[in-house]
Amino acid sequence: AERAAEIDYVFKIVVVGDSAVGKTQLLGRFTKDEFCFDSKSTIGVEFQTRTITLNHKRIKAQIWDTAGQERYRAVTSAYYRGALGAMLVYDITNRQTFDHVARWVEELRAHADNSIVVMLIGNKADLAGRRAVSTEDAVEFAEEQGLFFSEASALSGENVESAFLSILEEIYGVV
Ligand code: GDP
Ligand code: MG
C-alpha cells in the first residue's frame, strides 16, 4: 500500500459553541481552506476530515460539527464520545456567546473524557471594530479553566490553521 494512504492515528475533535459563532466556517477553513458566504445553517455532514503529518505520523483529524443542535443541552453525549479534543467557539462581536462559554465547559466536563484537550476560540477577529469581548477577559477565563485560547477568523483565515494544529499537537503529546 502507498505510504500516503496509511493513517497512524484518527483524532476526533468536536466543535461546540452557540449558534452562528462560525463553527461550520472554521471547519471549512481548516479542512478545505474555504469560506462559504452563502452557507445556511443547514443540517450538514456529521464530520469533516483532514490528514496532516506530525513527527512522521499520519494523523487524520476527524472534526465533528453540531449542525444546528446548539440549543442548551441538545447536543447528545454520543457527540462527545471518543473525542480527544474540543474547539469551544464564541463570537468576539457577540457578548452573549462568550457568556455562554461556561455552560459549554460544563457540558464538556459532563459528557467528554476528563483528558479532553479544549481550545477556546474567539472567532470573527476580522470584525475587531465591533468587538464586544476583550482579549483580556477571554485570556483570564481560559486560564481559570485550563483551556488553550486563540482569537481567529474563519473569514480571513487568521490563526485557524495554527489553532487546529496546536490542538492536534497537544493531543499527539498525550496519546
Ligand atoms: P455556526 O452556526 O456556529 O456553524 O456558524 P456559521 O459557520 O454557520 O457562521 C455563522 C455566520 O457567521 C455566517 O453568516 C458566516 O458567514 C459568519 N461567519 C463565520 N465566521 C466568520 C468570521 O470569521 N468572520 C466574519 N466576519 N463572519 C463569519
Ligand atoms: Mg454550523
Coordinates of C-alpha atoms and ligand atoms in Angstrom, one line a residue:
A1 CA 0.0 0.0 0.0
E2 CA 1.0 3.6 -0.6
R3 CA 2.6 5.1 2.5
A4 CA 0.5 8.2 1.9
A5 CA -2.7 6.2 2.3
E6 CA -1.8 4.9 5.7
I7 CA -3.2 6.5 8.7
D8 CA -1.4 6.1 12.1
Y9 CA -4.0 7.9 14.2
V10 CA -7.5 9.2 14.0
F11 CA -8.1 12.1 16.4
K12 CA -11.8 13.0 16.9
I13 CA -12.3 16.7 17.7
V14 CA -15.7 18.2 18.5
V15 CA -16.6 21.8 17.7
V16 CA -19.0 23.4 20.2
G17 CA -20.4 26.8 21.0
D18 CA -23.5 28.8 20.4
S19 CA -25.3 29.0 17.0
A20 CA -23.8 31.4 14.4
V21 CA -20.4 31.9 16.1
G22 CA -18.8 30.4 13.0
K23 CA -18.2 26.8 13.9
T24 CA -19.0 25.4 10.4
Q25 CA -16.9 28.0 8.7
L26 CA -13.9 27.4 10.9
L27 CA -14.2 23.7 10.0
G28 CA -14.4 24.5 6.3
R29 CA -11.4 26.8 6.5
F30 CA -9.3 24.2 8.2
T31 CA -10.4 21.2 6.1
K32 CA -10.8 22.7 2.7
D33 CA -9.3 26.2 3.0
E34 CA -12.7 27.7 2.0
F35 CA -15.2 30.1 3.4
C36 CA -18.8 29.9 2.2
F37 CA -20.5 33.2 2.1
D38 CA -24.0 31.9 1.3
S39 CA -24.0 29.0 3.8
K40 CA -27.3 28.4 5.6
S41 CA -27.4 26.8 8.9
T42 CA -28.1 23.5 7.1
I43 CA -28.1 20.1 8.6
G44 CA -24.7 19.2 7.2
V45 CA -22.4 16.2 7.3
E46 CA -21.5 14.9 10.7
F47 CA -17.8 15.5 10.4
Q48 CA -15.1 16.6 8.0
T49 CA -11.6 15.3 7.9
R50 CA -8.1 16.5 7.1
T51 CA -4.9 14.4 7.3
I52 CA -1.7 16.0 8.5
T53 CA 1.8 14.7 9.3
L54 CA 3.2 15.2 12.8
N55 CA 6.5 13.6 13.8
H56 CA 6.4 11.4 10.6
K57 CA 3.0 10.1 11.7
R58 CA -0.1 10.4 9.5
I59 CA -2.9 11.8 11.6
K60 CA -6.4 12.1 10.4
A61 CA -8.3 14.9 12.2
Q62 CA -12.0 13.9 12.2
I63 CA -13.7 17.1 13.2
W64 CA -17.4 16.9 14.2
D65 CA -19.9 19.7 13.7
T66 CA -23.1 20.2 15.8
A67 CA -25.1 21.1 12.7
G68 CA -27.9 23.0 14.3
Q69 CA -28.2 21.3 17.7
E70 CA -26.6 24.1 19.6
R71 CA -29.6 24.8 21.9
Y72 CA -28.7 24.3 25.5
R73 CA -28.3 20.6 26.4
A74 CA -29.4 19.5 22.9
V75 CA -26.0 18.1 21.9
T76 CA -26.1 14.4 23.0
S77 CA -23.4 12.6 24.8
A78 CA -22.8 10.4 21.6
Y79 CA -21.4 13.6 20.0
Y80 CA -18.7 13.8 22.7
R81 CA -17.9 10.1 22.8
G82 CA -14.3 9.3 22.0
A83 CA -13.4 13.0 21.4
L84 CA -9.8 13.8 22.2
G85 CA -10.1 17.5 21.6
A86 CA -12.7 20.2 21.5
M87 CA -12.9 23.7 19.9
L88 CA -15.1 25.8 22.0
V89 CA -16.1 28.8 19.9
Y90 CA -17.6 32.2 20.7
D91 CA -18.0 35.3 18.5
I92 CA -15.9 38.3 19.7
T93 CA -18.7 40.7 18.5
N94 CA -21.4 38.9 20.5
R95 CA -21.1 39.1 24.3
Q96 CA -23.8 36.5 24.9
T97 CA -21.9 33.8 23.1
F98 CA -19.0 34.5 25.4
D99 CA -21.2 34.5 28.5
H100 CA -22.4 31.0 27.4
V101 CA -18.9 29.6 27.2
A102 CA -19.0 28.5 30.8
R103 CA -22.1 26.3 30.0
W104 CA -20.3 24.7 27.2
V105 CA -17.4 23.9 29.5
E106 CA -19.9 22.3 31.9
E107 CA -21.2 20.2 29.0
L108 CA -17.7 19.1 28.1
R109 CA -16.9 18.2 31.7
A110 CA -20.2 16.3 32.0
H111 CA -20.0 14.3 28.7
A112 CA -16.4 14.2 27.4
D113 CA -13.4 12.4 28.7
N114 CA -11.5 14.1 31.5
S115 CA -8.3 14.3 29.4
I116 CA -10.0 16.1 26.5
V117 CA -7.9 19.0 25.2
V118 CA -10.0 22.1 25.0
M119 CA -9.2 25.2 23.0
L120 CA -11.3 28.4 23.4
I121 CA -11.6 30.3 20.1
G122 CA -12.8 33.9 19.8
N123 CA -13.9 33.8 16.2
K124 CA -14.6 36.7 13.8
A125 CA -11.4 38.5 14.7
D126 CA -11.7 40.3 11.4
L127 CA -14.6 42.3 13.0
A128 CA -12.4 43.8 15.8
G129 CA -14.1 47.2 15.3
R130 CA -17.3 45.6 16.6
R131 CA -15.6 43.8 19.4
A132 CA -17.8 43.1 22.5
V133 CA -15.4 40.7 24.3
S134 CA -11.9 41.9 25.3
T135 CA -9.0 39.6 24.7
E136 CA -8.1 40.1 28.4
D137 CA -11.5 38.7 29.6
A138 CA -11.1 35.7 27.4
V139 CA -7.5 35.0 28.4
E140 CA -8.5 35.2 32.1
F141 CA -11.4 32.8 31.6
A142 CA -9.2 30.4 29.7
E143 CA -6.5 30.5 32.4
E144 CA -9.0 29.9 35.2
Q145 CA -10.5 26.9 33.3
G146 CA -7.2 25.5 32.0
L147 CA -8.1 26.0 28.3
F148 CA -5.9 26.9 25.4
F149 CA -7.0 30.1 23.8
S150 CA -6.8 31.9 20.5
E151 CA -8.7 34.6 18.6
A152 CA -9.2 33.6 14.9
S153 CA -11.1 34.4 11.8
A154 CA -12.7 31.8 9.6
L155 CA -13.3 34.6 7.0
S156 CA -9.7 35.9 6.7
G157 CA -8.2 32.5 7.8
E158 CA -6.1 34.3 10.5
N159 CA -5.0 31.8 13.2
V160 CA -7.3 29.0 12.0
E161 CA -4.5 26.6 10.9
S162 CA -2.4 27.3 14.0
A163 CA -5.3 26.8 16.4
F164 CA -6.2 23.4 14.9
L165 CA -2.5 22.4 14.6
S166 CA -1.9 23.3 18.3
I167 CA -4.8 21.2 19.5
L168 CA -3.6 18.2 17.3
E169 CA -0.1 18.6 18.6
E170 CA -1.3 18.7 22.2
I171 CA -3.4 15.6 21.6
Y172 CA -0.5 13.8 20.0
G173 CA 1.6 14.6 23.1
V174 CA -0.9 12.8 25.4
V175 CA -1.9 9.7 23.3
Ligands
GDP1 P1 -22.3 28.1 13.2 O1 -23.7 28.2 13.4 O2 -21.5 28.3 14.5 O3 -21.8 26.9 12.5 O4 -21.9 29.4 12.4 P2 -21.6 29.5 10.8 O5 -20.2 28.9 10.5 O6 -22.7 29.0 10.0 O7 -21.4 31.1 10.6 C1 -22.5 31.9 11.0 C2 -22.4 33.3 10.3 O8 -21.2 34.0 10.7 C3 -22.4 33.2 8.8 O9 -23.1 34.3 8.3 C4 -20.9 33.3 8.5 O10 -20.7 33.8 7.2 C5 -20.4 34.2 9.6 N1 -19.0 34.0 9.9 C6 -18.4 32.8 10.3 N2 -17.1 33.0 10.6 C7 -16.9 34.3 10.4 C8 -15.7 35.1 10.5 O11 -14.6 34.7 10.9 N3 -15.8 36.5 10.3 C9 -17.0 37.0 9.9 N4 -17.0 38.3 9.6 N5 -18.1 36.3 9.7 C10 -18.1 35.0 10.0
MG2 MG -22.9 25.3 11.8

